[in-house]
PDB file of C-alpha atoms and ligand atoms in Angstrom:
ATOM      1  CA  MET A   1      55.652  -9.351  70.681  1.00 47.00           C
ATOM      2  CA  LYS A   2      57.964  -7.775  68.893  1.00 47.00           C
ATOM      3  CA  SER A   3      60.276  -5.515  70.954  1.00 64.00           C
ATOM      4  CA  LYS A   4      62.837  -4.481  67.771  1.00 90.00           C
ATOM      5  CA  PHE A   5      61.645  -0.900  65.957  1.00 97.00           C
ATOM      6  CA  SER A   6      60.905  -2.534  61.976  1.00 98.00           C
ATOM      7  CA  VAL A   7      59.506  -1.888  59.300  1.00 98.00           C
ATOM      8  CA  THR A   8      56.979  -4.268  56.838  1.00 98.00           C
ATOM      9  CA  PHE A   9      56.479  -3.643  53.344  1.00 99.00           C
ATOM     10  CA  LEU A  10      53.100  -3.514  52.574  1.00 99.00           C
ATOM     11  CA  GLY A  11      53.350  -2.424  49.645  1.00 98.00           C
ATOM     12  CA  THR A  12      55.752  -0.918  46.784  1.00 99.00           C
ATOM     13  CA  GLY A  13      53.917  -0.024  43.988  1.00 98.00           C
ATOM     14  CA  THR A  14      52.959   3.877  42.334  1.00 97.00           C
ATOM     15  CA  SER A  15      49.670   4.425  41.970  1.00 98.00           C
ATOM     16  CA  GLN A  16      48.967   2.281  40.006  1.00 98.00           C
ATOM     17  CA  GLY A  17      50.767  -0.719  41.356  1.00 98.00           C
ATOM     18  CA  ILE A  18      52.056  -3.361  39.524  1.00 98.00           C
ATOM     19  CA  PRO A  19      50.389  -5.849  37.489  1.00 98.00           C
ATOM     20  CA  VAL A  20      49.295  -2.689  35.692  1.00 98.00           C
ATOM     21  CA  ILE A  21      45.479  -3.341  34.433  1.00 98.00           C
ATOM     22  CA  GLY A  22      44.824  -4.404  31.340  1.00 98.00           C
ATOM     23  CA  SER A  23      49.416  -4.371  30.290  1.00 98.00           C
ATOM     24  CA  ASP A  24      50.976  -6.814  29.084  1.00 98.00           C
ATOM     25  CA  HIS A  25      54.342  -5.032  29.727  1.00 98.00           C
ATOM     26  CA  PRO A  26      56.987  -7.734  30.600  1.00 98.00           C
ATOM     27  CA  VAL A  27      57.699  -6.692  34.331  1.00 98.00           C
ATOM     28  CA  CYS A  28      53.000  -7.103  34.945  1.00 98.00           C
ATOM     29  CA  LYS A  29      53.231 -10.360  33.421  1.00 98.00           C
ATOM     30  CA  SER A  30      56.525 -11.412  35.363  1.00 98.00           C
ATOM     31  CA  ASN A  31      56.348 -14.683  37.752  1.00 98.00           C
ATOM     32  CA  ASP A  32      58.980 -13.066  40.165  1.00 98.00           C
ATOM     33  CA  PRO A  33      56.424 -12.058  43.199  1.00 98.00           C
ATOM     34  CA  LYS A  34      58.842  -8.887  44.223  1.00 98.00           C
ATOM     35  CA  ASP A  35      57.454  -8.387  40.290  1.00 98.00           C
ATOM     36  CA  LYS A  36      54.337  -7.436  42.196  1.00 98.00           C
ATOM     37  CA  ARG A  37      54.017  -4.553  43.969  1.00 98.00           C
ATOM     38  CA  LEU A  38      50.321  -2.735  45.796  1.00 98.00           C
ATOM     39  CA  ARG A  39      49.730   0.478  46.182  1.00 98.00           C
ATOM     40  CA  VAL A  40      52.668   2.070  48.984  1.00 98.00           C
ATOM     41  CA  SER A  41      52.196   1.754  52.600  1.00 98.00           C
ATOM     42  CA  VAL A  42      54.679   1.009  55.003  1.00 99.00           C
ATOM     43  CA  LEU A  43      53.641  -1.211  58.359  1.00 98.00           C
ATOM     44  CA  LEU A  44      56.477   0.721  61.971  1.00 98.00           C
ATOM     45  CA  SER A  45      56.045  -2.197  64.520  1.00 98.00           C
ATOM     46  CA  TRP A  46      57.750  -2.290  67.613  1.00 97.00           C
ATOM     47  CA  ASP A  47      56.774  -3.329  71.130  1.00 95.00           C
ATOM     48  CA  ASN A  48      53.828  -3.897  71.061  1.00 93.00           C
ATOM     49  CA  PHE A  49      52.643  -1.333  68.714  1.00 98.00           C
ATOM     50  CA  ASN A  50      51.786  -1.287  64.956  1.00 98.00           C
ATOM     51  CA  TYR A  51      51.187   2.322  63.599  1.00 98.00           C
ATOM     52  CA  VAL A  52      50.568   2.124  59.476  1.00 99.00           C
ATOM     53  CA  ILE A  53      51.799   4.856  56.596  1.00 99.00           C
ATOM     54  CA  ASP A  54      49.841   5.937  54.549  1.00 99.00           C
ATOM     55  CA  CYS A  55      46.400   3.864  53.341  1.00 98.00           C
ATOM     56  CA  GLY A  56      45.732   3.200  49.765  1.00 98.00           C
ATOM     57  CA  PRO A  57      43.243   0.595  48.234  1.00 98.00           C
ATOM     58  CA  ASP A  58      45.281  -1.995  48.793  1.00 98.00           C
ATOM     59  CA  PHE A  59      44.551  -1.799  52.779  1.00 98.00           C
ATOM     60  CA  ARG A  60      42.518  -4.235  53.155  1.00 98.00           C
ATOM     61  CA  GLN A  61      44.120  -7.071  51.511  1.00 98.00           C
ATOM     62  CA  GLN A  62      47.951  -5.464  53.420  1.00 98.00           C
ATOM     63  CA  MET A  63      46.581  -5.773  56.407  1.00 98.00           C
ATOM     64  CA  LEU A  64      45.084 -10.188  56.457  1.00 98.00           C
ATOM     65  CA  ARG A  65      48.220 -11.224  54.191  1.00 98.00           C
ATOM     66  CA  GLU A  66      50.979  -9.465  57.330  1.00 98.00           C
ATOM     67  CA  ASN A  67      47.983 -10.401  59.441  1.00 98.00           C
ATOM     68  CA  VAL A  68      47.441  -6.822  61.596  1.00 98.00           C
ATOM     69  CA  SER A  69      44.598  -7.836  64.188  1.00 97.00           C
ATOM     70  CA  ARG A  70      46.088  -3.968  65.715  1.00 98.00           C
ATOM     71  CA  VAL A  71      46.282  -0.726  64.480  1.00 98.00           C
ATOM     72  CA  ASP A  72      46.638   2.447  66.776  1.00 98.00           C
ATOM     73  CA  GLY A  73      47.691   5.458  64.505  1.00 98.00           C
ATOM     74  CA  ILE A  74      47.605   6.029  60.755  1.00 99.00           C
ATOM     75  CA  LEU A  75      49.383   8.653  59.747  1.00 99.00           C
ATOM     76  CA  LEU A  76      49.042  10.530  56.550  1.00 99.00           C
ATOM     77  CA  THR A  77      52.164  12.082  53.895  1.00 99.00           C
ATOM     78  CA  HIS A  78      49.303  14.023  51.242  1.00 98.00           C
ATOM     79  CA  GLU A  79      45.657  13.134  50.242  1.00 98.00           C
ATOM     80  CA  HIS A  80      46.467  11.530  46.903  1.00 98.00           C
ATOM     81  CA  SER A  81      44.377   8.213  46.115  1.00 98.00           C
ATOM     82  CA  ASP A  82      46.961   5.382  46.320  1.00 98.00           C
ATOM     83  CA  HIS A  83      46.884   7.344  49.652  1.00 98.00           C
ATOM     84  CA  THR A  84      44.189   7.560  50.678  1.00 98.00           C
ATOM     85  CA  ALA A  85      41.650   5.596  49.054  1.00 98.00           C
ATOM     86  CA  GLY A  86      41.424   2.761  52.536  1.00 98.00           C
ATOM     87  CA  LEU A  87      39.703   4.607  54.635  1.00 98.00           C
ATOM     88  CA  ASP A  88      36.842   2.666  54.503  1.00 98.00           C
ATOM     89  CA  ASP A  89      38.962  -0.401  55.790  1.00 98.00           C
ATOM     90  CA  ILE A  90      39.299   0.840  58.606  1.00 98.00           C
ATOM     91  CA  ARG A  91      35.764  -0.772  60.010  1.00 98.00           C
ATOM     92  CA  PRO A  92      36.688  -4.146  60.962  1.00 98.00           C
ATOM     93  CA  PHE A  93      39.773  -1.243  63.025  1.00 98.00           C
ATOM     94  CA  ASN A  94      36.668   0.354  65.036  1.00 98.00           C
ATOM     95  CA  PHE A  95      34.417  -2.896  65.547  1.00 97.00           C
ATOM     96  CA  ILE A  96      38.017  -4.228  67.446  1.00 97.00           C
ATOM     97  CA  GLN A  97      39.348  -0.675  68.915  1.00 97.00           C
ATOM     98  CA  GLY A  98      37.309   2.233  68.768  1.00 97.00           C
ATOM     99  CA  ILE A  99      38.336   5.325  67.416  1.00 98.00           C
ATOM    100  CA  MET A 100      40.898   5.403  65.429  1.00 98.00           C
ATOM    101  CA  PRO A 101      43.359   8.471  65.578  1.00 98.00           C
ATOM    102  CA  PHE A 102      44.840   9.804  62.048  1.00 98.00           C
ATOM    103  CA  TYR A 103      47.952  11.942  61.847  1.00 98.00           C
ATOM    104  CA  ALA A 104      47.683  13.937  59.236  1.00 98.00           C
ATOM    105  CA  HIS A 105      47.730  17.996  57.703  1.00 98.00           C
ATOM    106  CA  LYS A 106      44.581  20.398  57.656  1.00 98.00           C
ATOM    107  CA  ARG A 107      44.814  20.712  53.929  1.00 98.00           C
ATOM    108  CA  VAL A 108      44.632  16.023  53.624  1.00 98.00           C
ATOM    109  CA  PHE A 109      41.669  17.170  56.424  1.00 98.00           C
ATOM    110  CA  ASP A 110      40.027  19.047  54.466  1.00 98.00           C
ATOM    111  CA  ASP A 111      40.115  17.226  51.003  1.00 98.00           C
ATOM    112  CA  LEU A 112      39.241  13.518  52.663  1.00 98.00           C
ATOM    113  CA  ARG A 113      36.903  15.134  54.246  1.00 98.00           C
ATOM    114  CA  GLU A 114      34.570  16.435  50.852  1.00 98.00           C
ATOM    115  CA  ARG A 115      36.153  13.194  49.274  1.00 98.00           C
ATOM    116  CA  PHE A 116      34.719  10.577  52.288  1.00 98.00           C
ATOM    117  CA  ALA A 117      31.622  12.989  53.285  1.00 97.00           C
ATOM    118  CA  TYR A 118      30.154   9.985  55.017  1.00 97.00           C
ATOM    119  CA  ILE A 119      32.742   9.875  57.638  1.00 98.00           C
ATOM    120  CA  PHE A 120      32.944  13.274  58.453  1.00 97.00           C
ATOM    121  CA  THR A 121      29.826  14.210  59.032  1.00 96.00           C
ATOM    122  CA  THR A 122      28.341  15.136  61.944  1.00 92.00           C
ATOM    123  CA  VAL A 123      23.892  14.768  60.644  1.00 94.00           C
ATOM    124  CA  ASN A 124      22.311  11.123  60.667  1.00 94.00           C
ATOM    125  CA  LYS A 125      26.654   9.539  60.759  1.00 95.00           C
ATOM    126  CA  TYR A 126      25.767   5.698  59.476  1.00 95.00           C
ATOM    127  CA  PRO A 127      26.724   4.132  62.385  1.00 92.00           C
ATOM    128  CA  GLY A 128      28.960   1.370  60.636  1.00 94.00           C
ATOM    129  CA  ALA A 129      30.947   4.337  58.658  1.00 97.00           C
ATOM    130  CA  PRO A 130      34.564   4.365  59.824  1.00 98.00           C
ATOM    131  CA  ASN A 131      35.207   6.126  63.104  1.00 98.00           C
ATOM    132  CA  ILE A 132      37.973   8.718  62.829  1.00 98.00           C
ATOM    133  CA  GLU A 133      39.946  11.168  64.782  1.00 98.00           C
ATOM    134  CA  THR A 134      41.919  13.780  62.909  1.00 98.00           C
ATOM    135  CA  ILE A 135      45.010  15.119  64.554  1.00 98.00           C
ATOM    136  CA  GLU A 136      46.872  18.247  62.857  1.00 98.00           C
ATOM    137  CA  ILE A 137      50.592  17.810  62.200  1.00 98.00           C
ATOM    138  CA  ASP A 138      52.768  20.080  59.918  1.00 98.00           C
ATOM    139  CA  LYS A 139      56.745  20.368  59.081  1.00 98.00           C
ATOM    140  CA  SER A 140      57.419  21.732  62.588  1.00 98.00           C
ATOM    141  CA  THR A 141      55.358  19.265  64.697  1.00 98.00           C
ATOM    142  CA  VAL A 142      57.000  16.559  66.332  1.00 98.00           C
ATOM    143  CA  PHE A 143      54.974  13.894  67.668  1.00 98.00           C
ATOM    144  CA  THR A 144      55.600  10.957  69.352  1.00 98.00           C
ATOM    145  CA  ILE A 145      53.151   7.566  69.294  1.00 98.00           C
ATOM    146  CA  GLY A 146      53.456   4.598  71.532  1.00 97.00           C
ATOM    147  CA  GLY A 147      56.519   6.048  73.287  1.00 97.00           C
ATOM    148  CA  LYS A 148      58.869   7.355  70.124  1.00 98.00           C
ATOM    149  CA  GLU A 149      59.015  11.035  68.705  1.00 98.00           C
ATOM    150  CA  VAL A 150      58.349  10.906  65.134  1.00 98.00           C
ATOM    151  CA  ILE A 151      60.052  14.624  63.724  1.00 98.00           C
ATOM    152  CA  SER A 152      57.628  15.734  60.374  1.00 98.00           C
ATOM    153  CA  ILE A 153      59.790  16.549  57.576  1.00 98.00           C
ATOM    154  CA  GLU A 154      58.392  19.033  54.135  1.00 98.00           C
ATOM    155  CA  ALA A 155      59.037  17.094  50.674  1.00 98.00           C
ATOM    156  CA  MET A 156      57.681  18.678  47.167  1.00 98.00           C
ATOM    157  CA  HIS A 157      55.896  16.849  45.045  1.00 98.00           C
ATOM    158  CA  ASN A 158      56.025  18.969  41.925  1.00 98.00           C
ATOM    159  CA  THR A 159      53.258  21.916  43.902  1.00 98.00           C
ATOM    160  CA  LEU A 160      51.772  20.188  46.023  1.00 98.00           C
ATOM    161  CA  PRO A 161      53.638  19.676  49.602  1.00 98.00           C
ATOM    162  CA  VAL A 162      53.351  16.060  51.579  1.00 98.00           C
ATOM    163  CA  LEU A 163      54.979  14.989  54.298  1.00 98.00           C
ATOM    164  CA  GLY A 164      57.787  12.179  55.142  1.00 98.00           C
ATOM    165  CA  PHE A 165      58.616  10.938  59.163  1.00 98.00           C
ATOM    166  CA  ARG A 166      61.313  10.391  60.900  1.00 98.00           C
ATOM    167  CA  ILE A 167      61.686   8.256  64.089  1.00 98.00           C
ATOM    168  CA  GLY A 168      64.726   7.842  64.960  1.00 97.00           C
ATOM    169  CA  ASP A 169      67.380   6.687  63.373  1.00 97.00           C
ATOM    170  CA  PHE A 170      63.826   5.331  60.647  1.00 98.00           C
ATOM    171  CA  THR A 171      63.006   8.400  57.554  1.00 98.00           C
ATOM    172  CA  TYR A 172      60.204   6.942  55.382  1.00 98.00           C
ATOM    173  CA  LEU A 173      59.600   9.486  52.605  1.00 98.00           C
ATOM    174  CA  THR A 174      57.075   9.532  49.921  1.00 98.00           C
ATOM    175  CA  ASP A 175      55.939  11.109  46.462  1.00 98.00           C
ATOM    176  CA  VAL A 176      59.177  13.020  46.243  1.00 98.00           C
ATOM    177  CA  LYS A 177      60.525  15.803  43.448  1.00 98.00           C
ATOM    178  CA  THR A 178      62.256  18.483  45.326  1.00 98.00           C
ATOM    179  CA  ILE A 179      62.692  19.329  48.598  1.00 98.00           C
ATOM    180  CA  SER A 180      64.440  22.201  50.613  1.00 98.00           C
ATOM    181  CA  ASP A 181      67.950  22.137  52.088  1.00 98.00           C
ATOM    182  CA  ALA A 182      66.344  22.871  55.681  1.00 98.00           C
ATOM    183  CA  GLU A 183      63.975  20.248  56.222  1.00 98.00           C
ATOM    184  CA  LEU A 184      67.172  17.910  54.284  1.00 98.00           C
ATOM    185  CA  GLU A 185      68.627  18.498  57.061  1.00 98.00           C
ATOM    186  CA  LYS A 186      66.266  16.943  59.047  1.00 98.00           C
ATOM    187  CA  VAL A 187      66.359  13.287  57.268  1.00 98.00           C
ATOM    188  CA  LYS A 188      70.553  13.717  57.714  1.00 97.00           C
ATOM    189  CA  GLY A 189      72.131  11.873  59.990  1.00 96.00           C
ATOM    190  CA  THR A 190      69.607   8.732  59.504  1.00 98.00           C
ATOM    191  CA  LYS A 191      71.064   4.763  59.610  1.00 98.00           C
ATOM    192  CA  VAL A 192      67.907   4.031  57.309  1.00 98.00           C
ATOM    193  CA  LEU A 193      66.027   5.822  53.975  1.00 98.00           C
ATOM    194  CA  VAL A 194      62.820   5.075  52.374  1.00 98.00           C
ATOM    195  CA  VAL A 195      62.769   7.300  49.178  1.00 98.00           C
ATOM    196  CA  ASN A 196      61.071   6.585  46.628  1.00 98.00           C
ATOM    197  CA  ALA A 197      62.178   5.850  42.591  1.00 98.00           C
ATOM    198  CA  LEU A 198      59.678   5.582  39.687  1.00 98.00           C
ATOM    199  CA  ARG A 199      61.520   4.114  36.889  1.00 98.00           C
ATOM    200  CA  GLU A 200      64.756   5.993  34.864  1.00 97.00           C
ATOM    201  CA  GLU A 201      62.712   9.060  32.710  1.00 98.00           C
ATOM    202  CA  PRO A 202      62.041  11.975  34.589  1.00 98.00           C
ATOM    203  CA  HIS A 203      58.212  12.269  35.954  1.00 98.00           C
ATOM    204  CA  TYR A 204      57.050  15.481  36.873  1.00 98.00           C
ATOM    205  CA  SER A 205      56.028  14.702  40.232  1.00 98.00           C
ATOM    206  CA  HIS A 206      58.366  12.136  41.138  1.00 98.00           C
ATOM    207  CA  PHE A 207      61.886  11.872  41.889  1.00 98.00           C
ATOM    208  CA  ASN A 208      63.570   9.305  38.765  1.00 98.00           C
ATOM    209  CA  ILE A 209      65.880   7.260  40.132  1.00 98.00           C
ATOM    210  CA  SER A 210      68.899   9.067  39.470  1.00 98.00           C
ATOM    211  CA  GLU A 211      67.373  11.558  40.811  1.00 98.00           C
ATOM    212  CA  ALA A 212      66.221   9.554  44.197  1.00 98.00           C
ATOM    213  CA  LEU A 213      70.582   8.226  44.037  1.00 98.00           C
ATOM    214  CA  GLU A 214      71.025  11.960  44.150  1.00 98.00           C
ATOM    215  CA  PHE A 215      69.568  12.045  46.861  1.00 98.00           C
ATOM    216  CA  VAL A 216      70.705   9.424  48.900  1.00 98.00           C
ATOM    217  CA  GLU A 217      74.026  10.852  48.321  1.00 98.00           C
ATOM    218  CA  LYS A 218      73.246  14.067  50.063  1.00 98.00           C
ATOM    219  CA  VAL A 219      71.594  12.229  53.154  1.00 98.00           C
ATOM    220  CA  LYS A 220      74.610   9.489  52.943  1.00 98.00           C
ATOM    221  CA  PRO A 221      73.013   6.736  55.468  1.00 98.00           C
ATOM    222  CA  GLU A 222      73.686   3.573  55.745  1.00 98.00           C
ATOM    223  CA  LYS A 223      70.985   1.885  54.046  1.00 98.00           C
ATOM    224  CA  THR A 224      68.178   2.313  51.658  1.00 98.00           C
ATOM    225  CA  TYR A 225      64.743   1.340  50.184  1.00 98.00           C
ATOM    226  CA  PHE A 226      63.855   3.349  47.142  1.00 98.00           C
ATOM    227  CA  THR A 227      59.458   2.502  46.656  1.00 98.00           C
ATOM    228  CA  HIS A 228      56.766   3.982  44.916  1.00 98.00           C
ATOM    229  CA  ILE A 229      58.080   1.802  41.743  1.00 98.00           C
ATOM    230  CA  SER A 230      56.569   1.376  38.053  1.00 98.00           C
ATOM    231  CA  HIS A 231      56.201  -1.504  36.102  1.00 98.00           C
ATOM    232  CA  MET A 232      58.449   0.848  33.405  1.00 98.00           C
ATOM    233  CA  MET A 233      61.273   0.997  36.368  1.00 98.00           C
ATOM    234  CA  GLY A 234      62.480  -2.703  34.755  1.00 98.00           C
ATOM    235  CA  PHE A 235      62.478  -6.107  36.191  1.00 98.00           C
ATOM    236  CA  HIS A 236      63.784  -6.144  40.627  1.00 98.00           C
ATOM    237  CA  ALA A 237      66.568  -8.359  39.561  1.00 98.00           C
ATOM    238  CA  ASP A 238      67.425  -6.272  37.202  1.00 98.00           C
ATOM    239  CA  VAL A 239      68.079  -2.940  38.762  1.00 98.00           C
ATOM    240  CA  GLU A 240      68.751  -4.493  41.789  1.00 98.00           C
ATOM    241  CA  LYS A 241      71.842  -5.892  40.105  1.00 97.00           C
ATOM    242  CA  LYS A 242      72.658  -1.812  38.841  1.00 97.00           C
ATOM    243  CA  LEU A 243      72.034  -0.235  42.409  1.00 98.00           C
ATOM    244  CA  PRO A 244      74.955   0.891  44.697  1.00 98.00           C
ATOM    245  CA  LYS A 245      75.500  -1.862  46.848  1.00 94.00           C
ATOM    246  CA  ASN A 246      73.706  -0.215  50.259  1.00 98.00           C
ATOM    247  CA  VAL A 247      70.553   0.745  48.272  1.00 98.00           C
ATOM    248  CA  HIS A 248      68.301  -1.563  47.511  1.00 98.00           C
ATOM    249  CA  LEU A 249      64.643  -1.261  45.398  1.00 98.00           C
ATOM    250  CA  ALA A 250      61.683  -2.106  48.816  1.00 98.00           C
ATOM    251  CA  PHE A 251      59.726  -5.164  47.922  1.00 98.00           C
ATOM    252  CA  ASP A 252      56.301  -6.349  49.068  1.00 98.00           C
ATOM    253  CA  THR A 253      56.638  -8.319  52.425  1.00 98.00           C
ATOM    254  CA  LEU A 254      59.780  -7.282  52.967  1.00 98.00           C
ATOM    255  CA  THR A 255      60.746  -6.838  57.050  1.00 98.00           C
ATOM    256  CA  ILE A 256      63.664  -4.443  58.119  1.00 98.00           C
ATOM    257  CA  GLU A 257      64.646  -4.015  61.988  1.00 97.00           C
ATOM    258  CA  ILE A 258      66.549  -0.945  62.756  1.00 95.00           C
TER     259      ILE A 258
HETATM  260 ZN1  LIG B   1      51.473   8.272  45.766  1.00 83.32          ZN
HETATM  261 ZN1  LIG B   2      51.635  11.078  45.035  1.00 83.32          ZN
END
């Protein structure tokens, strides 16, 4: 039983993961385990609670790797497939614990209702299909999970609003390109920040590394971990050397205690 609040990086890769299928890029061929990145997700654990942010296509593999036998709820940042395509694999948890609470924006649930109609149907639903409790949140929602307050933060992923989450001294934001001053205020004062940084080159819907570093300068956390990383970022070991001393690239399996 864990008493401290811990964050385990289940995946730190961008939408295709690293290695990319069929790629001859040197980072995709790297033997360094830190250059292998599943789709982005974190496990949050404290007391006897486990919560997961996002549920991408590697969810099953991530749950097995980290020996997770109970999940109390799943928080979704947005509807993109690299954050939601693992929905079917919550079934083992349904069989053990019953219905799974999901926290997401109404727009995200509307999208999932179309893409995963078999999960949400009320007519002749297959008995073995996933069982989801939908809890709608938006940027002004403060909610409680496992006795901890969660502050929702809205950022823009090009034109798509996405949600990030602040729990005490920890803030998780991914797939961010821009953020309003009002939402930035919610992030300030956080001690540990996880935020997306795709690569060196600019991208229309994600922070590149210099935009992510500018964001870090505004927030001024004690420690920052970059996630949602492309193979085009370069080798983990090389990029680590170039970053300020309180900023790191996250890697899959990394656990931090807050
Ligand atoms: Zn993404
Ligand atoms: Zn996205």
